[in-house]
Short mmCIF file of C-alpha atoms and ligand atoms in Angstrom, two decimals:
data_model
loop_
_atom_site.label_atom_id
_atom_site.label_comp_id
_atom_site.label_asym_id
_atom_site.label_seq_id
_atom_site.Cartn_x
_atom_site.Cartn_y
_atom_site.Cartn_z
CA UNK A 366 -7.10 12.77 -7.69
CA UNK A 367 -10.65 13.29 -8.89
CA UNK A 368 -13.86 12.99 -6.91
CA UNK A 369 -17.49 12.60 -7.78
CA UNK A 370 -20.28 13.83 -5.55
CA UNK A 371 -21.96 11.20 -3.41
CA UNK A 372 -23.78 13.37 -0.88
CA UNK A 373 -25.08 16.73 -2.06
CA UNK A 374 -25.35 19.83 0.12
CA UNK A 375 -27.07 22.84 -1.43
CA UNK A 376 -25.60 26.30 -1.15
CA UNK A 377 -27.47 29.51 -1.83
CA UNK A 378 -26.20 32.94 -2.74
CA UNK A 379 -28.40 35.44 -0.87
CA UNK A 380 -29.27 38.47 -3.03
CA UNK A 381 -27.37 41.71 -2.61
CA UNK A 382 -29.88 43.28 -0.18
CA UNK A 383 -29.88 40.19 2.00
CA UNK A 384 -26.09 40.17 2.07
CA UNK A 385 -25.98 43.83 3.05
CA UNK A 386 -28.51 43.23 5.85
CA UNK A 387 -26.66 40.13 7.08
CA UNK A 388 -23.33 41.97 7.11
CA UNK A 389 -24.75 44.88 9.07
CA UNK A 390 -26.50 42.56 11.53
CA UNK A 391 -23.16 40.76 12.02
CA UNK A 392 -21.50 44.02 13.05
CA UNK A 393 -19.27 43.77 9.97
CA UNK A 394 -17.62 40.76 11.58
CA UNK A 395 -17.95 37.66 9.39
CA UNK A 396 -17.58 35.33 12.41
CA UNK A 397 -21.11 36.48 13.34
CA UNK A 398 -22.67 35.52 9.99
CA UNK A 399 -24.94 32.50 9.70
CA UNK A 400 -23.14 29.94 7.57
CA UNK A 401 -26.36 29.55 5.55
CA UNK A 402 -25.85 33.11 4.34
CA UNK A 403 -22.38 32.26 3.01
CA UNK A 404 -21.96 31.00 -0.56
CA UNK A 405 -18.25 30.06 -0.59
CA UNK A 406 -16.87 29.66 2.92
CA UNK A 407 -13.10 30.19 3.08
CA UNK A 408 -12.99 31.17 6.75
CA UNK A 409 -10.80 28.19 7.65
CA UNK A 410 -9.59 24.78 6.48
CA UNK A 411 -9.97 23.44 10.01
CA UNK A 412 -12.55 20.68 10.37
CA UNK A 413 -14.46 21.96 7.35
CA UNK A 414 -13.44 19.35 4.76
CA UNK A 415 -15.43 16.48 3.28
CA UNK A 416 -14.86 12.94 4.54
CA UNK A 417 -14.48 10.14 2.02
CA UNK A 418 -16.96 7.29 1.58
CA UNK A 419 -14.38 5.03 3.26
CA UNK A 420 -14.34 7.30 6.30
CA UNK A 421 -18.13 7.35 6.53
CA UNK A 422 -18.13 3.57 6.27
CA UNK A 423 -15.53 3.32 9.04
CA UNK A 424 -17.75 5.36 11.38
CA UNK A 425 -20.14 2.44 11.61
CA UNK A 426 -17.35 0.22 12.91
CA UNK A 427 -16.90 2.55 15.88
CA UNK A 428 -16.38 0.67 19.13
CA UNK A 429 -17.51 2.88 21.99
CA UNK A 430 -15.98 0.81 24.81
CA UNK A 431 -14.67 3.12 27.54
CA UNK A 432 -11.33 1.33 27.72
CA UNK A 433 -9.33 -0.70 25.22
CA UNK A 434 -11.71 -0.31 22.25
CA UNK A 435 -10.84 -1.93 18.94
CA UNK A 436 -11.28 1.51 17.35
CA UNK A 437 -8.41 2.79 19.45
CA UNK A 438 -6.25 -0.15 18.29
CA UNK A 439 -6.94 0.68 14.64
CA UNK A 440 -6.25 4.36 15.30
CA UNK A 441 -2.99 3.55 17.11
CA UNK A 442 -1.90 1.39 14.21
CA UNK A 443 -2.68 4.10 11.64
CA UNK A 444 -0.72 6.69 13.66
CA UNK A 445 2.22 4.27 13.90
CA UNK A 446 2.15 3.47 10.18
CA UNK A 447 1.82 7.06 9.03
CA UNK A 448 4.01 8.87 11.60
CA UNK A 449 6.25 6.17 13.07
CA UNK A 450 5.08 6.99 16.63
CA UNK A 451 3.84 4.02 18.65
CA UNK A 452 2.67 5.87 21.76
CA UNK A 453 -0.38 8.03 21.17
CA UNK A 454 -3.18 9.67 23.17
CA UNK A 455 -6.25 10.97 21.28
CA UNK A 456 -7.56 14.43 22.17
CA UNK A 457 -10.68 16.40 21.23
CA UNK A 458 -8.72 18.66 18.85
CA UNK A 459 -5.28 20.18 18.41
CA UNK A 460 -5.43 22.58 21.34
CA UNK A 461 -6.37 19.68 23.62
CA UNK A 462 -3.14 18.01 22.52
CA UNK A 463 -1.25 21.24 23.22
CA UNK A 464 -2.73 21.52 26.69
CA UNK A 465 -1.71 17.95 27.50
CA UNK A 466 1.84 18.13 26.07
CA UNK A 467 2.88 21.66 27.06
CA UNK A 468 1.28 21.15 30.45
CA UNK A 469 3.78 18.36 31.00
CA UNK A 470 6.82 19.91 29.27
CA UNK A 471 6.75 23.63 30.17
CA UNK A 472 6.91 25.36 33.56
CA UNK A 473 6.87 28.87 34.99
CA UNK A 474 9.84 30.87 33.73
CA UNK A 475 10.67 28.53 30.84
CA UNK A 476 11.13 29.61 27.23
CA UNK A 477 9.70 27.60 24.33
CA UNK A 478 11.11 28.16 20.85
CA UNK A 479 9.02 27.71 17.70
CA UNK A 480 9.44 28.66 14.03
CA UNK A 481 6.18 30.52 14.74
CA UNK A 482 3.74 29.71 17.52
CA UNK A 483 0.23 29.24 16.22
CA UNK A 484 -2.24 31.28 18.33
CA UNK A 485 -3.44 28.37 20.47
CA UNK A 486 0.12 27.10 20.93
CA UNK A 487 1.25 30.51 22.14
CA UNK A 488 -1.70 30.64 24.54
CA UNK A 489 -0.98 27.18 26.00
CA UNK A 490 2.71 27.88 26.48
CA UNK A 491 1.88 31.22 28.11
CA UNK A 492 -0.77 29.54 30.26
CA UNK A 493 2.03 27.45 31.81
CA UNK A 494 3.81 30.67 32.78
CA UNK A 495 6.41 30.07 30.07
CA UNK A 496 7.48 32.48 27.37
CA UNK A 497 6.67 31.51 23.74
CA UNK A 498 9.42 32.90 21.49
CA UNK A 499 9.19 32.85 17.69
CA UNK A 500 12.39 32.27 15.73
CA UNK A 501 11.36 32.12 12.05
CA UNK A 502 13.87 32.61 9.25
CA UNK A 503 13.85 36.35 8.43
CA UNK A 504 12.65 35.74 4.86
CA UNK A 505 9.29 34.56 6.26
CA UNK A 506 8.26 38.21 6.48
CA UNK A 507 9.03 38.96 2.83
CA UNK A 508 5.86 38.36 0.76
CA UNK A 509 7.75 38.39 -2.54
CA UNK A 510 10.90 36.36 -1.86
CA UNK A 511 10.77 33.27 -4.03
CA UNK A 512 12.32 30.84 -1.55
CA UNK A 513 11.31 27.19 -1.22
CA UNK A 514 11.16 26.89 2.59
CA UNK A 515 10.09 30.19 4.10
CA UNK A 516 8.56 28.30 7.03
CA UNK A 517 11.94 27.17 8.42
CA UNK A 518 13.19 27.82 11.95
CA UNK A 519 16.24 30.08 12.20
CA UNK A 520 19.01 28.29 14.09
CA UNK A 521 20.89 31.59 14.43
CA UNK A 522 17.96 33.21 16.17
CA UNK A 523 17.41 30.14 18.32
CA UNK A 524 21.09 30.17 19.40
CA UNK A 525 20.92 33.83 20.30
CA UNK A 526 17.93 33.09 22.57
CA UNK A 527 20.01 30.34 24.21
CA UNK A 528 22.81 32.88 24.73
CA UNK A 529 20.33 35.26 26.37
CA UNK A 530 18.38 32.96 28.65
CA UNK A 531 20.53 29.83 28.96
CA UNK A 532 19.80 26.33 27.70
CA UNK A 533 18.42 25.24 31.08
CA UNK A 534 15.33 27.36 30.65
CA UNK A 535 14.39 25.85 27.27
CA UNK A 536 12.51 22.57 27.69
CA UNK A 537 11.22 22.35 24.10
CA UNK A 538 11.91 23.45 20.55
CA UNK A 539 8.90 23.25 18.23
CA UNK A 540 8.61 23.08 14.46
CA UNK A 541 5.16 23.92 13.11
CA UNK A 542 4.74 22.24 9.72
CA UNK A 543 3.56 23.89 7.63
CA UNK A 544 4.12 27.26 9.34
CA UNK A 545 0.47 28.33 9.64
CA UNK A 546 1.17 31.81 11.03
CA UNK A 547 3.73 32.46 8.28
CA UNK A 548 1.35 32.09 5.32
CA UNK A 549 1.39 28.28 5.49
CA UNK A 550 4.99 28.09 4.27
CA UNK A 551 6.74 24.72 4.39
CA UNK A 552 9.70 23.51 6.45
CA UNK A 553 12.46 21.41 4.88
CA UNK A 554 13.56 18.02 6.15
CA UNK A 555 17.06 19.49 6.38
CA UNK A 556 15.76 22.16 8.77
CA UNK A 557 14.06 19.46 10.85
CA UNK A 558 17.39 17.62 10.99
CA UNK A 559 19.17 20.78 12.15
CA UNK A 560 16.54 21.37 14.81
CA UNK A 561 16.97 17.77 15.98
CA UNK A 562 20.71 18.33 16.44
CA UNK A 563 20.12 21.69 18.13
CA UNK A 564 17.59 20.20 20.56
CA UNK A 565 20.15 17.49 21.45
CA UNK A 566 22.79 20.14 21.99
CA UNK A 567 20.67 22.05 24.53
CA UNK A 568 19.00 18.92 25.92
CA UNK A 569 15.47 20.02 24.95
CA UNK A 570 12.57 18.01 23.56
CA UNK A 571 11.98 18.38 19.83
CA UNK A 572 8.24 18.73 19.19
CA UNK A 573 6.58 18.84 15.78
CA UNK A 574 3.20 20.55 15.47
CA UNK A 575 2.14 18.22 12.67
CA UNK A 576 -1.23 19.76 11.70
CA UNK A 577 -0.31 19.96 7.99
CA UNK A 578 2.47 17.37 7.84
CA UNK A 579 1.22 15.86 4.56
CA UNK A 580 1.01 19.18 2.72
CA UNK A 581 4.50 19.92 4.06
CA UNK A 582 5.82 16.58 2.75
CA UNK A 583 4.38 17.38 -0.68
CA UNK A 584 6.43 20.60 -0.80
CA UNK A 585 9.54 18.65 0.23
CA UNK A 586 9.05 16.26 -2.69
CA UNK A 587 8.48 19.22 -4.99
CA UNK A 588 11.35 21.44 -3.80
CA UNK A 589 14.02 19.80 -1.61
CA UNK A 590 17.20 18.33 -3.06
CA UNK A 591 17.32 14.58 -2.73
CA UNK A 592 13.56 14.05 -2.42
CA UNK A 593 12.55 14.18 -6.06
CA UNK A 594 10.43 11.14 -6.83
CA UNK A 595 9.96 10.23 -3.13
CA UNK A 596 6.43 9.57 -1.91
CA UNK A 597 4.62 11.88 0.50
CA UNK A 598 4.22 8.95 2.90
CA UNK A 599 8.00 8.29 2.95
CA UNK A 600 8.90 11.94 3.47
CA UNK A 601 6.28 12.37 6.20
CA UNK A 602 7.67 9.40 8.13
CA UNK A 603 11.22 10.64 7.74
CA UNK A 604 10.47 14.18 8.86
CA UNK A 605 8.16 13.28 11.75
CA UNK A 606 10.61 10.54 12.71
CA UNK A 607 13.15 13.17 13.74
CA UNK A 608 10.96 14.47 16.59
CA UNK A 609 10.50 13.36 20.20
CA UNK A 610 6.81 14.28 20.26
CA UNK A 611 3.97 15.35 17.97
CA UNK A 612 0.91 17.49 18.56
CA UNK A 613 -1.73 17.09 15.91
CA UNK A 614 -5.07 18.60 14.99
CA UNK A 615 -7.01 15.97 13.07
CA UNK A 616 -9.12 18.79 11.64
CA UNK A 617 -6.36 19.55 9.15
CA UNK A 618 -4.37 16.67 7.66
CA UNK A 619 -6.32 14.09 9.69
CA UNK A 620 -9.14 14.76 7.20
CA UNK A 621 -11.81 14.72 9.92
CA UNK A 622 -14.19 17.28 11.38
CA UNK A 623 -13.05 16.83 14.98
CA UNK A 624 -10.15 15.24 16.84
CA UNK A 625 -6.44 15.37 17.47
CA UNK A 626 -3.62 13.57 19.30
CA UNK A 627 -0.34 13.72 21.17
CA UNK A 628 2.30 11.16 20.20
CA UNK A 629 5.57 10.62 22.04
CA UNK A 630 8.55 8.27 21.98
CA UNK A 631 9.74 8.22 25.55
CA UNK A 632 7.85 5.78 27.85
CA UNK A 633 8.18 8.05 30.91
CA UNK A 634 6.91 11.08 29.02
CA UNK A 635 4.07 8.87 27.74
CA UNK A 636 3.02 8.08 31.32
CA UNK A 637 2.94 11.77 32.25
CA UNK A 638 1.00 12.63 29.09
CA UNK A 639 -1.55 9.91 29.83
CA UNK A 640 -2.06 11.15 33.39
CA UNK A 641 -2.71 14.71 32.26
CA UNK A 642 -4.91 13.48 29.39
CA UNK A 643 -7.15 11.71 31.91
CA UNK A 644 -7.60 15.02 33.72
CA UNK A 645 -8.50 17.10 30.66
CA UNK A 646 -9.46 14.81 27.79
CA UNK A 647 -10.53 11.33 28.87
CA UNK A 648 -9.25 7.82 29.45
CA UNK A 649 -6.15 7.40 27.24
CA UNK A 650 -7.71 4.93 24.78
CA UNK A 651 -10.37 7.41 23.69
CA UNK A 652 -9.05 10.75 24.96
CA UNK A 653 -11.36 13.43 23.66
CA UNK A 654 -12.87 11.34 20.87
CA UNK A 655 -15.73 8.95 20.21
CA UNK A 656 -14.71 5.51 18.95
CA UNK A 657 -16.37 6.21 15.61
CA UNK A 658 -14.33 9.39 15.20
CA UNK A 659 -11.12 7.48 15.93
CA UNK A 660 -12.07 5.16 13.06
CA UNK A 661 -12.64 8.07 10.69
CA UNK A 662 -9.30 9.64 11.59
CA UNK A 663 -7.47 6.32 11.20
CA UNK A 664 -8.69 6.20 7.60
CA UNK A 665 -8.18 9.96 7.09
CA UNK A 666 -4.51 9.87 8.13
CA UNK A 667 -3.80 7.17 5.55
CA UNK A 668 -5.67 9.08 2.82
CA UNK A 669 -3.83 12.29 3.69
CA UNK A 670 -0.49 10.82 2.63
CA UNK A 671 -1.69 9.52 -0.74
CA UNK A 672 0.34 11.40 -3.35
CA UNK A 673 -2.61 12.06 -5.66
CA UNK A 674 -4.73 13.47 -2.84
CA UNK A 675 -2.10 15.96 -1.61
CA UNK A 676 -1.12 17.03 -5.11
CA UNK A 677 -4.74 17.85 -5.98
CA UNK A 678 -5.15 19.67 -2.69
CA UNK A 679 -2.09 21.89 -3.02
CA UNK A 680 -2.72 22.52 -6.72
CA UNK A 681 -6.24 23.73 -5.96
CA UNK A 682 -4.89 26.29 -3.50
CA UNK A 683 -2.42 27.43 -6.15
CA UNK A 684 -5.19 27.68 -8.73
CA UNK A 685 -7.18 29.97 -6.44
CA UNK A 686 -4.05 32.12 -5.98
CA UNK A 687 -3.55 32.38 -9.75
CA UNK A 688 -7.20 33.32 -10.33
CA UNK A 689 -7.08 35.98 -7.61
CA UNK A 690 -3.85 37.38 -8.98
CA UNK A 691 -5.34 37.52 -12.49
CA UNK A 692 -8.25 39.42 -10.95
CA UNK A 693 -5.73 41.99 -9.68
CA UNK A 694 -5.18 41.08 -6.02
CA UNK A 695 -1.62 41.10 -4.59
CA UNK A 696 -1.01 37.52 -3.47
CA UNK A 697 1.69 36.23 -1.05
CA UNK A 698 4.20 34.04 -2.95
CA UNK A 699 5.05 31.27 -3.01
CA UNK A 700 1.55 30.05 -2.19
CA UNK A 701 1.33 27.86 0.94
CA UNK A 702 -0.45 24.55 1.30
CA UNK A 703 -3.84 25.42 2.76
CA UNK A 704 -4.70 29.02 1.96
CA UNK A 705 -4.11 32.05 -0.19
CA UNK A 706 -2.93 35.18 1.62
CA UNK A 707 -3.67 38.58 0.11
CA UNK A 708 -1.88 41.84 0.97
CA UNK A 709 -4.78 44.15 1.86
CA UNK A 710 -2.58 47.20 2.50
CA UNK A 711 -1.46 47.07 -1.12
CA UNK A 712 -5.05 46.43 -2.26
CA UNK A 713 -6.39 49.55 -0.53
CA UNK A 714 -3.49 52.02 -0.19
CA UNK A 715 -5.88 54.77 0.93
CA UNK A 716 -7.07 52.80 4.00
CA UNK A 717 -4.65 53.16 6.95
CA UNK A 718 -3.87 50.31 9.33
CA UNK A 719 -6.14 51.91 12.01
CA UNK A 720 -9.01 51.63 9.55
CA UNK A 721 -8.34 47.92 8.92
CA UNK A 722 -7.77 47.46 5.18
CA UNK A 723 -7.93 43.67 5.68
CA UNK A 724 -11.36 43.83 7.28
CA UNK A 725 -12.44 46.14 4.45
CA UNK A 726 -11.50 43.47 1.92
CA UNK A 727 -13.21 40.73 3.94
CA UNK A 728 -16.46 42.76 4.09
CA UNK A 729 -16.34 43.59 0.38
CA UNK A 730 -15.81 39.96 -0.66
CA UNK A 731 -18.90 39.04 1.30
CA UNK A 732 -20.89 41.98 -0.03
CA UNK A 733 -19.92 41.26 -3.59
CA UNK A 734 -20.06 37.46 -3.70
CA UNK A 735 -21.20 35.97 -0.39
CA UNK A 736 -17.57 34.85 0.07
CA UNK A 737 -16.24 34.51 3.62
CA UNK A 738 -12.51 35.08 4.23
CA UNK A 739 -10.70 36.16 7.41
CA UNK A 740 -8.59 39.17 8.39
CA UNK A 741 -5.19 38.41 9.95
CA UNK A 742 -3.78 41.93 10.32
CA UNK A 743 -4.29 44.91 12.64
CA UNK A 744 -7.85 43.93 13.51
CA UNK A 745 -7.06 40.34 14.56
CA UNK A 746 -3.71 41.16 16.15
CA UNK A 747 -3.95 44.58 17.81
CA UNK A 748 -0.69 46.12 19.01
CA UNK A 749 1.51 43.76 17.02
CA UNK A 750 3.44 44.67 13.96
CA UNK A 751 1.85 42.36 11.41
CA UNK A 752 1.34 42.77 7.67
CA UNK A 753 -2.28 43.49 6.67
CA UNK A 754 -3.10 40.01 5.38
CA UNK A 755 -6.42 38.45 4.45
CA UNK A 756 -6.54 34.66 4.34
CA UNK A 757 -8.73 32.60 2.03
CA UNK A 758 -8.43 29.03 3.35
CA UNK A 759 -9.69 26.15 1.24
CA UNK A 760 -11.57 23.32 2.97
CA UNK A 761 -10.31 19.92 1.79
CA UNK A 762 -12.19 18.09 -1.00
CA UNK A 763 -15.09 20.55 -0.77
CA UNK A 764 -15.19 23.15 -3.52
CA UNK A 765 -14.87 23.00 -7.30
CA UNK A 766 -13.39 25.20 -9.99
CA UNK A 767 -16.70 27.08 -10.42
CA UNK A 768 -16.50 28.14 -6.76
CA UNK A 769 -12.94 29.37 -7.23
CA UNK A 770 -13.96 31.34 -10.31
CA UNK A 771 -16.84 32.88 -8.41
CA UNK A 772 -14.42 34.06 -5.69
CA UNK A 773 -12.09 35.59 -8.29
CA UNK A 774 -15.01 37.32 -10.05
CA UNK A 775 -16.13 38.81 -6.74
CA UNK A 776 -12.57 40.05 -6.13
CA UNK A 777 -12.42 41.66 -9.58
CA UNK A 778 -15.72 43.46 -8.91
CA UNK A 779 -14.42 44.75 -5.58
CA UNK A 780 -11.30 46.09 -7.28
CA UNK A 781 -13.38 47.86 -9.93
CA UNK A 782 -14.78 50.12 -7.24
CA UNK A 783 -11.86 50.16 -4.85
CA UNK A 784 -11.92 53.97 -4.53
CA UNK A 785 -15.29 53.89 -2.77
CA UNK A 786 -14.52 51.06 -0.33
CA UNK A 787 -14.88 52.21 3.32
CA UNK A 788 -12.55 51.52 6.23
CA UNK A 789 -13.81 50.30 9.62
CA UNK A 790 -13.67 51.15 13.28
CA UNK A 791 -14.35 48.93 16.28
CA UNK A 792 -17.51 49.81 18.20
CA UNK A 793 -17.41 47.02 20.79
CA UNK A 794 -14.84 44.41 21.69
CA UNK A 795 -14.27 41.66 24.26
CA UNK A 796 -12.00 42.16 27.27
CA UNK A 797 -9.23 39.93 25.87
CA UNK A 798 -7.73 41.88 22.97
CA UNK A 799 -6.09 38.76 21.49
CA UNK A 800 -9.55 37.27 20.91
CA UNK A 801 -11.19 40.34 19.47
CA UNK A 802 -11.55 39.26 15.86
CA UNK A 803 -13.91 36.47 16.93
CA UNK A 804 -16.48 38.73 18.55
CA UNK A 805 -15.84 42.47 18.10
CA UNK A 806 -18.41 44.61 16.25
CA UNK A 807 -17.39 47.27 13.74
CA UNK A 808 -18.87 50.00 11.62
CA UNK A 809 -17.82 51.44 8.28
CA UNK A 810 -16.12 54.83 8.13
CA UNK A 811 -15.31 56.82 5.01
CA UNK A 812 -11.64 57.21 4.27
C1 PLP B 277 -5.33 24.47 14.02
C2 PLP B 277 -4.00 24.48 14.62
C3 PLP B 277 -3.80 24.17 15.98
C4 PLP B 277 -4.94 23.94 16.94
O1 PLP B 277 -5.77 22.91 16.53
P1 PLP B 277 -7.35 22.93 16.83
O2 PLP B 277 -7.80 21.61 16.30
O3 PLP B 277 -7.95 24.10 16.11
O4 PLP B 277 -7.52 23.05 18.30
C5 PLP B 277 -2.50 24.12 16.44
N1 PLP B 277 -1.46 24.38 15.64
C6 PLP B 277 -1.62 24.71 14.33
C7 PLP B 277 -0.42 24.98 13.47
C8 PLP B 277 -2.88 24.77 13.78
O5 PLP B 277 -3.04 25.09 12.49
#
């Protein structure tokens, strides 16, 4: 799919001195930068994409009635058409949906299984007093294995958790598609079918975290036996159709800047979800969203499953990966749907994990090109055994090839002087270690 610009937003590359000053003032933490000082912003793909002209037009149709708005009816119909779920409650974003659903499903002492819990999912499950347990296929941790579905859930691992804790303690099994915390790797329809059967076996609810369901469906068409020539819309309906409930962040494959939803099949579960939604989100026909935003997401969900849109989207991410690899960066393969992950430990072998090689790369990309990426290694996840990854996430329908080339040029320049790149140490951090990458301050140290 091709786009032409209809609304122009200017971006400016601050000069080198300004970038240096901005980085220092931010405490070498790019979350503290002003977005105006960023030239290509690859911090996240969440809520940062461009809406289409059809979505902007739909905003004006927004019906802001407190109850029973026509915008909700159109939203409900779009969710039913795209996902097959007829019972839906809108929420302000994905974590609102998680709060509502896991608040109803999980209790103190329970165990929730997931191919990999995304950070907010883990936090909401834990907040219920339940234990979030990850059961990814082992190959998810291998950055070089050329496997088609490295995001899958391991049934063997899941069964061994059942053997340990007993089926009674497991109220839900979750598939996160694509697997955001495992480099955005996809999950096969076959795996979803196996999880369905497994959930039936242990009498648990099968939940799909559907944030990137359309990107996932594209990979199924591209890679899974029996789906060649299928449409993204067909595959999405088939895969989502296997689940009992969905949690969704509209900021990803909803193609909007805010919003989310919970969808369920069971009428009794729907009643409980609605009651909790009233407490935390809003009356069930608007939840956490304005009527106009429901309209924009109704259109966005339909656009997200257009084959040409998803193909262009995933191909752009792959193009960035190829450019970065040509520039000399070690890239996680195969490339996922929403972001390129770079192995920073291999980029800077002389910087130890305690000196945060990932943060070093993030700071250098900003210094060199005004590019903002994010560290997902020892700095973001203290005391866990994670690879030193840096993520460059592409906002949807936002950047062009020139931007990608600029990022790759900046990376090549960083690599040219990799011997002189400093490591970092934390000089102040918040009390919750799991949130430190959002607000900690650092300083460079020679290595
Ligand atoms: C973004 C995300 C969420 C949370 O959604 P928000 O809209 O950021 O609250 C949950 N799960 C996954 C897999 C995500 O990528």
